[in-house]
Structures are given as C-alpha cells and as structure tokens.
Amino acid sequence: MTIATLFRDFFEGRARGPSDLELADMGLSRADFTRLMTSKEGTRNRMEALAAQFGVTPAMIDADHGLALELATTCGHCQCAKACQNALDLGVDFNADHCPNAGIYADMSPT
C-alpha cells in the first residue's frame, strides 16, 4: 500500500479533514498532507518506473516513510509528469535527467 493510498483510505468518507494531532502522529505537516493529497494521478507508477531505472525497488522506497513522502510529493507535483507518463505509456524509459527524484534514486541504487 502506498503512502497516498494509506492516507486517502484513512480519511475517506470523514466529515472533516485530519486534525493537527492526527497529522503529527503520521509524521505529516498540513502542507505535506495537502501536497500529497493533490498529487497528479499515476504518481506512484511513475515513481516506481523511474526508480526501477536505477535498480531501486518499491520496497526500498517504502522502507523509509519520510523518504517515501518526499519522493511522492516531489513526483506528484513534477512539471515533467506528463512527459514521464507518456514515456511509460509508450513503454520506453523516461530521460532521468528530467526527473527531480533521479538523484535520490541514484543514491539509493544498490549498484
């Protein structure tokens, strides 16, 4: 389960948004929560596809909650999301030079 899915499922159907205490329990600021909830569709798929180009697995991303949140919020609001999604739809690798998370994925790379 992705971080965004976890939060969406937790708060779905509630009459109110999360309290500051609930957000703090999850390690989120209100700004982080808002950025995560307003991420572009397909964020997780794009994250996993780019990470795979560096040998980084979904489990490696999810191993650090804070890092996963950082990657998701960056990807979810990336200016290159449409080009990245087009590359995925065509079944080709996206040019990692255009990915703001590429440096993190390179640092996480097992090779």
PDB file of C-alpha atoms in Angstrom, residues 20-90:
ATOM      1  CA  ASP A  20      -3.106  18.546  13.600  1.00  0.00           C
ATOM      2  CA  LEU A  21      -2.637  15.755  16.155  1.00  0.00           C
ATOM      3  CA  GLU A  22      -3.585  13.059  13.619  1.00  0.00           C
ATOM      4  CA  LEU A  23      -1.191  14.544  11.086  1.00  0.00           C
ATOM      5  CA  ALA A  24       1.583  14.748  13.678  1.00  0.00           C
ATOM      6  CA  ASP A  25       1.009  11.072  14.542  1.00  0.00           C
ATOM      7  CA  MET A  26       1.594  10.265  10.881  1.00  0.00           C
ATOM      8  CA  GLY A  27       4.642  12.492  10.668  1.00  0.00           C
ATOM      9  CA  LEU A  28       2.999  14.984   8.321  1.00  0.00           C
ATOM     10  CA  SER A  29       2.613  18.710   8.344  1.00  0.00           C
ATOM     11  CA  ARG A  30      -0.633  20.108   6.978  1.00  0.00           C
ATOM     12  CA  ALA A  31       1.298  21.381   3.946  1.00  0.00           C
ATOM     13  CA  ASP A  32       2.775  17.896   3.328  1.00  0.00           C
ATOM     14  CA  PHE A  33      -0.671  16.348   3.618  1.00  0.00           C
ATOM     15  CA  THR A  34      -2.170  18.839   1.158  1.00  0.00           C
ATOM     16  CA  ARG A  35       0.657  18.320  -1.356  1.00  0.00           C
ATOM     17  CA  LEU A  36       0.294  14.551  -1.073  1.00  0.00           C
ATOM     18  CA  MET A  37      -3.471  14.607  -1.488  1.00  0.00           C
ATOM     19  CA  THR A  38      -3.284  16.893  -4.524  1.00  0.00           C
ATOM     20  CA  SER A  39      -0.671  14.818  -6.346  1.00  0.00           C
ATOM     21  CA  LYS A  40      -1.174  14.117 -10.028  1.00  0.00           C
ATOM     22  CA  GLU A  41      -2.779  10.803 -10.945  1.00  0.00           C
ATOM     23  CA  GLY A  42      -0.321   7.975 -11.593  1.00  0.00           C
ATOM     24  CA  THR A  43       2.333   9.340  -9.247  1.00  0.00           C
ATOM     25  CA  ARG A  44       3.229   6.002  -7.698  1.00  0.00           C
ATOM     26  CA  ASN A  45       3.535   4.273 -11.081  1.00  0.00           C
ATOM     27  CA  ARG A  46       5.869   6.997 -12.310  1.00  0.00           C
ATOM     28  CA  MET A  47       7.906   6.815  -9.102  1.00  0.00           C
ATOM     29  CA  GLU A  48       8.337   3.053  -9.411  1.00  0.00           C
ATOM     30  CA  ALA A  49       9.203   3.205 -13.116  1.00  0.00           C
ATOM     31  CA  LEU A  50      11.901   5.846 -12.627  1.00  0.00           C
ATOM     32  CA  ALA A  51      13.249   4.117  -9.535  1.00  0.00           C
ATOM     33  CA  ALA A  52      13.496   0.849 -11.487  1.00  0.00           C
ATOM     34  CA  GLN A  53      15.833   2.550 -13.971  1.00  0.00           C
ATOM     35  CA  PHE A  54      18.247   2.821 -11.027  1.00  0.00           C
ATOM     36  CA  GLY A  55      17.581  -0.674  -9.650  1.00  0.00           C
ATOM     37  CA  VAL A  56      15.501   0.720  -6.785  1.00  0.00           C
ATOM     38  CA  THR A  57      12.505  -1.406  -5.776  1.00  0.00           C
ATOM     39  CA  PRO A  58       9.170  -0.306  -4.308  1.00  0.00           C
ATOM     40  CA  ALA A  59      10.177  -1.984  -1.041  1.00  0.00           C
ATOM     41  CA  MET A  60      13.306   0.170  -0.931  1.00  0.00           C
ATOM     42  CA  ILE A  61      11.189   3.292  -1.400  1.00  0.00           C
ATOM     43  CA  ASP A  62       8.710   2.263   1.302  1.00  0.00           C
ATOM     44  CA  ALA A  63      11.409   1.308   3.821  1.00  0.00           C
ATOM     45  CA  ASP A  64      11.754   4.957   4.896  1.00  0.00           C
ATOM     46  CA  HIS A  65       8.428   6.717   5.497  1.00  0.00           C
ATOM     47  CA  GLY A  66       9.940  10.203   5.316  1.00  0.00           C
ATOM     48  CA  LEU A  67      11.825   9.471   2.122  1.00  0.00           C
ATOM     49  CA  ALA A  68       8.751   7.901   0.510  1.00  0.00           C
ATOM     50  CA  LEU A  69       6.756  11.014   1.387  1.00  0.00           C
ATOM     51  CA  GLU A  70       9.441  13.280  -0.067  1.00  0.00           C
ATOM     52  CA  LEU A  71       9.602  11.262  -3.298  1.00  0.00           C
ATOM     53  CA  ALA A  72       5.807  11.158  -3.624  1.00  0.00           C
ATOM     54  CA  THR A  73       5.261  14.863  -3.062  1.00  0.00           C
ATOM     55  CA  THR A  74       8.041  15.784  -5.486  1.00  0.00           C
ATOM     56  CA  CYS A  75       6.783  13.400  -8.164  1.00  0.00           C
ATOM     57  CA  GLY A  76       3.146  14.299  -7.579  1.00  0.00           C
ATOM     58  CA  HIS A  77       3.790  17.925  -8.472  1.00  0.00           C
ATOM     59  CA  CYS A  78       6.536  17.487 -11.064  1.00  0.00           C
ATOM     60  CA  GLN A  79       6.451  19.705 -14.136  1.00  0.00           C
ATOM     61  CA  CYS A  80       7.579  16.728 -16.264  1.00  0.00           C
ATOM     62  CA  ALA A  81       4.831  14.350 -15.108  1.00  0.00           C
ATOM     63  CA  LYS A  82       3.047  14.383 -18.479  1.00  0.00           C
ATOM     64  CA  ALA A  83       6.234  13.594 -20.432  1.00  0.00           C
ATOM     65  CA  CYS A  84       7.136  10.911 -17.911  1.00  0.00           C
ATOM     66  CA  GLN A  85       3.652   9.357 -18.174  1.00  0.00           C
ATOM     67  CA  ASN A  86       3.855   9.462 -21.983  1.00  0.00           C
ATOM     68  CA  ALA A  87       7.141   7.532 -21.841  1.00  0.00           C
ATOM     69  CA  LEU A  88       5.533   4.935 -19.581  1.00  0.00           C
ATOM     70  CA  ASP A  89       2.519   4.660 -21.867  1.00  0.00           C
ATOM     71  CA  LEU A  90       4.869   4.079 -24.825  1.00  0.00           C
TER      72      LEU A  90
END
